[in-house]
XYZ file of C-alpha atoms in Angstrom:
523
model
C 0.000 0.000 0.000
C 1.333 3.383 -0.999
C 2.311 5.877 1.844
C 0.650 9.110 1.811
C 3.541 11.024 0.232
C 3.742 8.435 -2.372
C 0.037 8.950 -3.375
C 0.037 12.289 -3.549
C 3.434 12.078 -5.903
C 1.612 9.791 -7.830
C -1.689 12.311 -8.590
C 1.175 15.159 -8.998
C 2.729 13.167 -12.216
C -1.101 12.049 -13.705
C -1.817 15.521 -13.535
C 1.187 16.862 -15.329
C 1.555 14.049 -17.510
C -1.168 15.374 -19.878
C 0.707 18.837 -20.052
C 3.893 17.279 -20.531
C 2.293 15.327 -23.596
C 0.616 18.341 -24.676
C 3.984 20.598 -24.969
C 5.296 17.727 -26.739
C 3.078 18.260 -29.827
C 3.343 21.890 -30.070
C 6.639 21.233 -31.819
C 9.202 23.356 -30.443
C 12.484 22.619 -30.565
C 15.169 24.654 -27.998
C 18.143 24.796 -30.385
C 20.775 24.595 -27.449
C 19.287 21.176 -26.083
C 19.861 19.874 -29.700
C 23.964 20.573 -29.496
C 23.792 24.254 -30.794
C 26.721 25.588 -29.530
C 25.856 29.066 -27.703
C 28.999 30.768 -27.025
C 28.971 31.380 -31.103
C 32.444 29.866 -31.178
C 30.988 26.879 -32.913
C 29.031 26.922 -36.702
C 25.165 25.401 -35.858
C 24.123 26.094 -39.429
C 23.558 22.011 -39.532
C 21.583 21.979 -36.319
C 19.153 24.511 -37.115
C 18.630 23.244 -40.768
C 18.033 20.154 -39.093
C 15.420 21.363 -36.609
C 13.347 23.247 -39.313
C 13.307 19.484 -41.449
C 11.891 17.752 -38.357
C 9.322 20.508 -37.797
C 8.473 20.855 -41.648
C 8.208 16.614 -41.498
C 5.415 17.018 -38.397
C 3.270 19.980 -40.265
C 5.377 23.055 -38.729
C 6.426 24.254 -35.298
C 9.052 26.332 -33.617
C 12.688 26.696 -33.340
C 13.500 28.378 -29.912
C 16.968 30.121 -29.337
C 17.545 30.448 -25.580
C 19.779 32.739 -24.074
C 23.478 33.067 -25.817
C 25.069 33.455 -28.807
C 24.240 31.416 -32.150
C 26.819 31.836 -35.051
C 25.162 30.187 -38.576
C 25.234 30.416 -42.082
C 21.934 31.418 -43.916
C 19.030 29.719 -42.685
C 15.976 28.651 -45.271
C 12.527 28.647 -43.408
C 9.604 26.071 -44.863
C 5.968 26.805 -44.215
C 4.824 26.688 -40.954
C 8.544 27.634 -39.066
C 8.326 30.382 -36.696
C 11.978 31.129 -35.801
C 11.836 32.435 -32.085
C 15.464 34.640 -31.109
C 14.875 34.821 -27.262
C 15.317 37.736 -25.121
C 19.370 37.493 -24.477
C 20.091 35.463 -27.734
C 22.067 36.735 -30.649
C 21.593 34.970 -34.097
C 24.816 35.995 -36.047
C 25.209 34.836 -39.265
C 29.038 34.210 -41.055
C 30.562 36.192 -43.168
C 31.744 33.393 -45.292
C 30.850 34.224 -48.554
C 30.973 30.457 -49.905
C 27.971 29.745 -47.113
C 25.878 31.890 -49.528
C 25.916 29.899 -52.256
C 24.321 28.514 -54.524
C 22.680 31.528 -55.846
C 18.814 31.717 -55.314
C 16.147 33.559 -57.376
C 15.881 36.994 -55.597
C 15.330 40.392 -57.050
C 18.485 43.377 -56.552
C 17.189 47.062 -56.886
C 13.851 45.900 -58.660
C 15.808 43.587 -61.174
C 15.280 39.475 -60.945
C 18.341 38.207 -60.754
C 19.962 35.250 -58.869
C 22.145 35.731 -56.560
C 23.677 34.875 -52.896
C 21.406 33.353 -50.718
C 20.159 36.219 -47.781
C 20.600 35.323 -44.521
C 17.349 33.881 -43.720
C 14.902 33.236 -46.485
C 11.965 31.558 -48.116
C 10.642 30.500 -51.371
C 6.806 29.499 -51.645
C 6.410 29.391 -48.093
C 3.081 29.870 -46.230
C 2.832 31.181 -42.575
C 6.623 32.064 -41.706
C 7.504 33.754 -38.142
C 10.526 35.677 -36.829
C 10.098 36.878 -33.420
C 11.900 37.210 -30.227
C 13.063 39.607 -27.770
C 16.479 39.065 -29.318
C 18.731 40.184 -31.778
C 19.530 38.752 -35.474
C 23.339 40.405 -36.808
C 23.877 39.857 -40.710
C 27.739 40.606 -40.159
C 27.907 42.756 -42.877
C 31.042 44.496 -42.912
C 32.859 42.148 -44.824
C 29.938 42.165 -47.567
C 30.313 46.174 -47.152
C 34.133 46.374 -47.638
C 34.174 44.325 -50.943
C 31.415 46.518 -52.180
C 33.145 49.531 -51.309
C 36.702 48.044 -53.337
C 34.716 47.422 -56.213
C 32.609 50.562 -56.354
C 36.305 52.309 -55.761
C 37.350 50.789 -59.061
C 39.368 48.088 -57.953
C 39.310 44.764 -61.006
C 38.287 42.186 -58.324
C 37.153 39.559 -60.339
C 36.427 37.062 -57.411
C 35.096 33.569 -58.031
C 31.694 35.030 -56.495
C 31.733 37.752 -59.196
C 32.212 35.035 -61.991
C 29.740 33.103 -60.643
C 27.050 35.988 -60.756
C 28.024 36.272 -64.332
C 27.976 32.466 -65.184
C 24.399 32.195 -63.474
C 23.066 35.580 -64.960
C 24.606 35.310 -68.566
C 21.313 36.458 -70.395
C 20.778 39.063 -67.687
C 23.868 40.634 -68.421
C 23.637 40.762 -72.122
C 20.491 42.683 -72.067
C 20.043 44.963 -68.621
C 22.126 48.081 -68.539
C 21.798 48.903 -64.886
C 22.870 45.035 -63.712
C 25.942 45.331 -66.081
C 26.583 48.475 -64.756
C 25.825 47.754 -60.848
C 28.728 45.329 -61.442
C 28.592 41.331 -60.660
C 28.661 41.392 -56.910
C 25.381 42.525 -55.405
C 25.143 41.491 -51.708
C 22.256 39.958 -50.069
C 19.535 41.194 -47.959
C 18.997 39.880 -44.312
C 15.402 38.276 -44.515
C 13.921 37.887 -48.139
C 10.244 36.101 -48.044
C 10.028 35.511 -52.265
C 6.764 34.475 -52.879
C 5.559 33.364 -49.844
C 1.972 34.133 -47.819
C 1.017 34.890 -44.405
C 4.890 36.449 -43.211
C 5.282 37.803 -39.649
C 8.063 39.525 -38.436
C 8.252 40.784 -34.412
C 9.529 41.890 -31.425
C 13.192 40.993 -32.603
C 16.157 43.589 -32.962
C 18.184 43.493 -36.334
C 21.879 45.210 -37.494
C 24.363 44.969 -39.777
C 22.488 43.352 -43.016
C 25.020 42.714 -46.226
C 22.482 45.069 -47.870
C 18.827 45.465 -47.604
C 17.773 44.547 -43.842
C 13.834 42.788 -44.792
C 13.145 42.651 -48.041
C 9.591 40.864 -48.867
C 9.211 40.145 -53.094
C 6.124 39.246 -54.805
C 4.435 38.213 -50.857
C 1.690 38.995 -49.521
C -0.322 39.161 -45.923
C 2.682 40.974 -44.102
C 2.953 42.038 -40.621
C 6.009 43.438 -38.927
C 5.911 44.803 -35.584
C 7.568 46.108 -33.125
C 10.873 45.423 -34.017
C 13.822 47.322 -34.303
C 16.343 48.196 -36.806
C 19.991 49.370 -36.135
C 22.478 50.034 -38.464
C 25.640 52.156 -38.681
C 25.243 55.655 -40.655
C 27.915 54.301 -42.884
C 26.860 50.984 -43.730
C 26.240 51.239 -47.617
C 22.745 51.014 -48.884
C 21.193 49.285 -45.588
C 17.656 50.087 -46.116
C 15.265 49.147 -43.058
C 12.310 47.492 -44.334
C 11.406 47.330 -48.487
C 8.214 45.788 -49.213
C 8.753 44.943 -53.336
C 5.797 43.737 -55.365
C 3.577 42.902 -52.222
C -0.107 43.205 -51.270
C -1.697 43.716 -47.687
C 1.530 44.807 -45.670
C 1.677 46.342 -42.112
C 4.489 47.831 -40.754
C 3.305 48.951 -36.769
C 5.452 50.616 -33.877
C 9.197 50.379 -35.595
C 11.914 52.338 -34.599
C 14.686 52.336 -37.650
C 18.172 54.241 -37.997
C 19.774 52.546 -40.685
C 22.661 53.877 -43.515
C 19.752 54.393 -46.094
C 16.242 54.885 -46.519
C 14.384 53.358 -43.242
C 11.322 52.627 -44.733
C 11.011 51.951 -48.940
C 8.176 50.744 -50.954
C 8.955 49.173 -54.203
C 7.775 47.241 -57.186
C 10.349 46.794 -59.835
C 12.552 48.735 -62.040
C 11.902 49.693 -66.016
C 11.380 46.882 -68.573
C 11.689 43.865 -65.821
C 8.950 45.309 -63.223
C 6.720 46.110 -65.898
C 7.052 42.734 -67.157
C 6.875 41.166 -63.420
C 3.591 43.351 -63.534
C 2.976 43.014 -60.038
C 2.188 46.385 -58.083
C 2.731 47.144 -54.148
C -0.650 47.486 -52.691
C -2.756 48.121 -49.741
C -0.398 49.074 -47.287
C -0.300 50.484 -43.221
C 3.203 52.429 -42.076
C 1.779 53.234 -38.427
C 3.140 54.281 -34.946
C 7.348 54.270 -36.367
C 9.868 56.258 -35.351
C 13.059 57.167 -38.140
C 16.084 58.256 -36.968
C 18.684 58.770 -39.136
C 17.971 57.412 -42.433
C 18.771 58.868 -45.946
C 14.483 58.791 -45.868
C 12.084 58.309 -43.187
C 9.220 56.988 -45.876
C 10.437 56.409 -49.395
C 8.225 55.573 -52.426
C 10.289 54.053 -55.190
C 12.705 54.765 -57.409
C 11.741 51.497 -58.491
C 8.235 51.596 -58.994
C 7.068 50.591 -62.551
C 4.889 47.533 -61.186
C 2.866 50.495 -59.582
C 2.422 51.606 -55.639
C -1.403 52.048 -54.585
C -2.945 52.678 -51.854
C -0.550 53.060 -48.750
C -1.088 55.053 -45.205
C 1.335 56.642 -43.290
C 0.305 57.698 -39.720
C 2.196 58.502 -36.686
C 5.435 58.646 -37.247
C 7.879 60.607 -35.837
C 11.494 61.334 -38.122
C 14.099 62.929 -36.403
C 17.467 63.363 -38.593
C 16.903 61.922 -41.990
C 17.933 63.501 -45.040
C 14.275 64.017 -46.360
C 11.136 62.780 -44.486
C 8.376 61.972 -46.925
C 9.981 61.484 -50.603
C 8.357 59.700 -53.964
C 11.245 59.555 -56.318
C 10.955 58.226 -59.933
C 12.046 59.202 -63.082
C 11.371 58.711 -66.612
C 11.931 54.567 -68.262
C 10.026 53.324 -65.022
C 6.557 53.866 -66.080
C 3.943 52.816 -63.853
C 1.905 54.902 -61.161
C 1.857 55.940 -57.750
C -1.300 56.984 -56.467
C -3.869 57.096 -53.263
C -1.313 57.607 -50.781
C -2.490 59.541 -47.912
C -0.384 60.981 -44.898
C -1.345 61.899 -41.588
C -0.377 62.949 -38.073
C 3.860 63.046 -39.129
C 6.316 65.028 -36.956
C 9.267 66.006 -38.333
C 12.309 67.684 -36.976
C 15.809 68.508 -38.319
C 15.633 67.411 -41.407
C 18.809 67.711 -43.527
C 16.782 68.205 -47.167
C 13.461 68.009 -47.829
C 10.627 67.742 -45.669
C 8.420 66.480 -48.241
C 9.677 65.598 -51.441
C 7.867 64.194 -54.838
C 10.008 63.721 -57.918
C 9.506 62.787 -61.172
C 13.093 63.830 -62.221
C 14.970 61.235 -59.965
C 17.934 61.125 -62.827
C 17.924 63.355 -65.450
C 16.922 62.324 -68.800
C 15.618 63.568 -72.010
C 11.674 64.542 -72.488
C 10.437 61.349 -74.268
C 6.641 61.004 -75.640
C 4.022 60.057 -73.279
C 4.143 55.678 -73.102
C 4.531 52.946 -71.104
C 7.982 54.378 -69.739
C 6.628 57.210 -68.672
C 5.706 57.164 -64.913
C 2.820 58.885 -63.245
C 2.443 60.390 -59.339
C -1.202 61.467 -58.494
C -3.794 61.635 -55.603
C -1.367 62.373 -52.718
C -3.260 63.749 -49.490
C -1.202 65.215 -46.747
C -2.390 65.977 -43.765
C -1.366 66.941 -39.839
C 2.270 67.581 -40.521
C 4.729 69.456 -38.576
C 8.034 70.192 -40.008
C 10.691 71.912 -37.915
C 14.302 72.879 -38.961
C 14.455 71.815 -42.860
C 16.418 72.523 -45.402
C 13.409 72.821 -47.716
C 9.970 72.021 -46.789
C 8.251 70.953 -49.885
C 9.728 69.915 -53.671
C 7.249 68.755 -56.137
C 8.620 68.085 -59.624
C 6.943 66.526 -62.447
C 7.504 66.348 -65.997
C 7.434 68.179 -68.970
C 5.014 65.836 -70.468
C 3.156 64.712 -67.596
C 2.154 66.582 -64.202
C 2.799 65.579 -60.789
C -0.939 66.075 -60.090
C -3.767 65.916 -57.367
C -1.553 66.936 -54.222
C -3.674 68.118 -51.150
C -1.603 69.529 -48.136
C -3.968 70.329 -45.204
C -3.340 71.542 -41.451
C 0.763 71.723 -42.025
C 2.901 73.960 -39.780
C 6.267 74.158 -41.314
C 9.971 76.324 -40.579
C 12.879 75.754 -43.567
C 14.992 77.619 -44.963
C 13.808 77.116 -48.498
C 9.668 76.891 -48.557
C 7.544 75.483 -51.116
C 9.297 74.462 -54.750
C 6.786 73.097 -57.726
C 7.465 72.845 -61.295
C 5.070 71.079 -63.911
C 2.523 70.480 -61.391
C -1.351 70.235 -61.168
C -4.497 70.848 -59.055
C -2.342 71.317 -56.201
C -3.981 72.491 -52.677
C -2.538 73.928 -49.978
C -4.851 74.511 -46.737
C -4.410 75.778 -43.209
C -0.787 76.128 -44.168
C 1.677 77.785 -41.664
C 5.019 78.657 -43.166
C 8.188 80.190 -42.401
C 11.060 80.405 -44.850
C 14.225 82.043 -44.053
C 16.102 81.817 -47.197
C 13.271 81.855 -50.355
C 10.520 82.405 -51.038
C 7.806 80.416 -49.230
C 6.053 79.415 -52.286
C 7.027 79.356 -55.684
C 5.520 77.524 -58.912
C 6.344 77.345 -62.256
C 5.216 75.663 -65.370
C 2.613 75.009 -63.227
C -1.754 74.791 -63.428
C -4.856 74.883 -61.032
C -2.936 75.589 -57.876
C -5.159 76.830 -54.650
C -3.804 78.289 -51.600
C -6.489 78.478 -48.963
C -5.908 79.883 -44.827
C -1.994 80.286 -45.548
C -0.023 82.382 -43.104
C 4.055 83.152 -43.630
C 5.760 83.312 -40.735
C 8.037 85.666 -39.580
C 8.626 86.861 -43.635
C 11.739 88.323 -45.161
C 9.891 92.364 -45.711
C 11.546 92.579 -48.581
C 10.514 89.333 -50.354
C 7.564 87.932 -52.525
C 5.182 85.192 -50.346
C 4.421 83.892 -53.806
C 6.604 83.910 -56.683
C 4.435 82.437 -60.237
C 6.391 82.089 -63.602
C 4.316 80.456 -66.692
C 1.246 79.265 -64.336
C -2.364 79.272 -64.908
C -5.210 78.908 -62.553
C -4.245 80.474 -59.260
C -6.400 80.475 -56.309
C -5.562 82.982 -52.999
C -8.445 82.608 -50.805
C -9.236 83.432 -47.092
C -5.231 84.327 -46.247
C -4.567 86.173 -43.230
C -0.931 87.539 -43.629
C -0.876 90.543 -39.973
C 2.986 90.242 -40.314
C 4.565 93.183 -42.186
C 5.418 92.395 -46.175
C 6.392 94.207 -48.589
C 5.151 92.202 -51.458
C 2.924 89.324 -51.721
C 2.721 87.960 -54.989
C 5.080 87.844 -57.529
C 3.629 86.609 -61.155
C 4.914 86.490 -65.063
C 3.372 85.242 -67.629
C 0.771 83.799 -65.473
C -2.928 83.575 -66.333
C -5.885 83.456 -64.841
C -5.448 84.550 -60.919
C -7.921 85.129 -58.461
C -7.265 86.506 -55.289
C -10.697 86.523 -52.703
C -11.300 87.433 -49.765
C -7.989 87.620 -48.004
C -7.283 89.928 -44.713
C -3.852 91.616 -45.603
C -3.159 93.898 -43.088
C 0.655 93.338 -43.141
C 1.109 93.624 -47.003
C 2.290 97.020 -48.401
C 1.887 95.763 -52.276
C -0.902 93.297 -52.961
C 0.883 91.987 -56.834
C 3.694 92.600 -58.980
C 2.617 91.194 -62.808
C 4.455 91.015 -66.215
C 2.678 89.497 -69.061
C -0.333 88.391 -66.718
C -3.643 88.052 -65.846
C -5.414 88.918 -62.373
C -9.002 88.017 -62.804
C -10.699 89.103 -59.332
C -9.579 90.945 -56.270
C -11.341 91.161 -53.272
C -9.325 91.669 -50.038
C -9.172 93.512 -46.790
């Protein structure tokens, strides 16, 4: 007969055998009780591979890193793998170049092409995970330093280079930018390429070869709360680049990378217009951008078109330019319905908000399928402080940069408002102060309205509005009490209307050559 103590032993282990069976079937594998090494002395690129093949084998499951440090080479993910970096664990990858290989389908700057393998990645893969309260490294000096030699001019011709060129023959006979971007293009840190139902969270990434996430021609996206970390030198190390994907959202980031933190892309020229697969449907919310050569980028490669994004909540303090839509002409394809809201910005080393058509320079062309298109941009809520310009809009000769809305913006540069060939373009409740220009100025330029504008502290002796070959100018219910000596500058300018405006600062209301003022009624 079984003492007391033994009995109630016994009802301990029936109770906890069913939860001991039932943690058994979630399928999660702790790396380090498999023989991962975790002082990151030791290679484990066999002993994680090996995890994710049992997993796959049972339907999915997890592969846990505890505590320590986990040196591998790149890791492949199959449906159903969550990778989980735990709080105290570091997942550094090698910087053996040879681990990368064989080259994998991917897509470099908007181009398929194949290439090294990225760090982690996936091909075809539904419901992939990365989270973690830890951090994932990419080691990508090494990657950095080569690229840096051969952008110097330095005749390299590693084996890596001549396998690029073995594996992208065609490629290379027919794409000037490829042949021209040279045969080494490093990796990105996480590439999803064609997969469905991605995750990324909670996890802390630096030092990428190139690119740090990088999702192609994927779709059902979430990454949150995760962090990005890169050094200000690091050569093109982009936070997060969405390319070719639908339904993405990006929540409560904080990025400070050595390029633009957050990029939206779908292809470049002839090749994205042939992948024909736009960006779409996408939520930037609750980030903060430090550093970055952008805080939210839209192209240059866009010719598989970029519809309908948000942008909320974000907060950029120190990137070059804050908002900026960059294309050019040869990319074709459109950006439009992107709306903007609730953005702080603050020291700004360019442009506040910039949207260009004129990326590169390159000769007018007829209107066709290489000819790109930017329309139905609403901003809204935006606070710019200590810019170097506030707003650059340029479109085309042959086509616009049209349907731009700026409401409720507060902004202090030292160069204000710039727009050339640009349409039906609102500004309203608009605060502005511009120490070095003046605060708006448009040329080439049709159907622009300026609604509740004030100028800030204004240069007495300069124009508020300077207008050179415009038509269709709307100044409306303006209240300008600080002292001006002129307010609007226009030549060769049709069809202005100026209503209902309370001037009592302004000494001269318009200074005209070869133009048109249609109506004045003001106080």
């Amino acid at each position: 007969m079984l003492k007391k103590s033994e009995r109630v032993a016994l009802i301990i282990i029936m109770f906890l055998m069913p939860l001991i069976d039932a943690s058994s079937q979630i399928g999660i594998i702790n790396i380090r009780e498999e023989g991962a090494d975790h002082t990151g002395k030791k290679v484990c690129t066999h002993i994680i591979e090996e995890a994710i093949t049992n997993l796959s084998n049972q339907g999915g499951g997890e592969v846990y890193f505890p505590a320590g440090q986990y040196l591998t080479g790149p890791i492949e993910l199959k449906s159903n793998i969550t990778l989980n970096v735990g709080a105290g664990a570091v997942l550094k990858f090698t910087d053996n170049f040879d681990d990368y290989l064989p080259m994998i389908d991917s897509r470099w700057e908007g181009v398929r092409v194949k290439t090294f393998k990225s760090n982690i990645y996936a091909h075809n893969a539904t419901n992939i995970t990365l989270k973690g309260r830890g951090l994932i490294d990419g080691s990508g000096k090494k990657w950095w330093d080569l690229w840096w030699r051969i952008k110097g001019g330095e005749q390299t011709n590693t084996k890596w280079e001549q396998i690029f060129a073995e594996e992208n023959d065609s490629l290379l006979q027919h794409n000037e930018y490829i042949k021209k971007m040279g045969r080494f293009l490093r990796p990105t840190l996480f590439m999803p390429y064609e997969c469905y139902n991605v995750r990324v969270e909670g996890l802390t990434f630096q030092n990428p070869p190139f690119w740090t996430l990088m999702p192609v021609f994927s779709e059902n996206i979430t990454i949150d709360g995760i962090t990005i970390l890169n050094p200000d030198n690091s050569p093109n190390t982009d936070g997060i680049d969405p390319s070719s994907c639908r339904n993405v959202r990006i929540n409560n980031c904080h990025i400070s990378v050595g390029d633009d933190c957050i990029v939206i892309k779908s292809g470049r020229d002839e090749d994205g217009r042939s992948a024909a697969r736009p960006t779409e449907n996408i939520t930037i919310t609750n980030c903060t951008m430090l550093d970055g050569h952008g805080g939210v980028v839209i192209g240059s490669e866009m010719s598989g078109s970029v519809r309908r994004v948000t942008i909320s909540n974000c907060v950029f303090q120190g990137t070059d330019r804050g908002i900026r839509m960059k294309t050019m002409r040869g990319r074709g394809g459109v950006v439009e319905d992107i709306r903007i809201s609730n953005i702080v910005m603050y020291d700004i080393v360019k442009d506040g908000v910039m949207i260009n058509m004129h990326y590169h320079e390159t000769p007018e062309e007829p209107v066709s399928e290489r000819t790109p298109a930017i329309k139905n941009v609403f901003i809204s809520n935006i606070r710019i402080k200590k810019a170097k310009q506030a707003v650059a809009i340029y479109g085309l000769k042959e086509r616009d940069a049209s349907n731009i809305t700026f409401n409720d913006v507060f902004v202090s540069a030292e160069k204000g408002v710039y727009g050339n060939y640009a349409s039906n373009i609102q500004f309203n409740t608009f605060q502005i102060e511009s120490k070095k220009t003046e605060p708006f100025k448009f040329e080439n330029s049709n159907n622009i309205q300026f609604r509740n504008v004030t100028i800030l502290n204004p240069d007495i002796d300069r124009f508020g509005f300077a207008f050179t070959n415009c038509s269709g100018l709307l100044i409306k219910d303006c209240f300008q009490v600080e002292s001006m000596s002129n307010y609007i500058k226009a030549e060769n300018t049709e069809s202005i209307y100026i209503l209902n405006n309370a001037l009592p600062g302004v000494k001269n209301l318009i200074e005209h050559k070869n133009s048109k003022v249609i109506s004045q009624d003001n106080y």
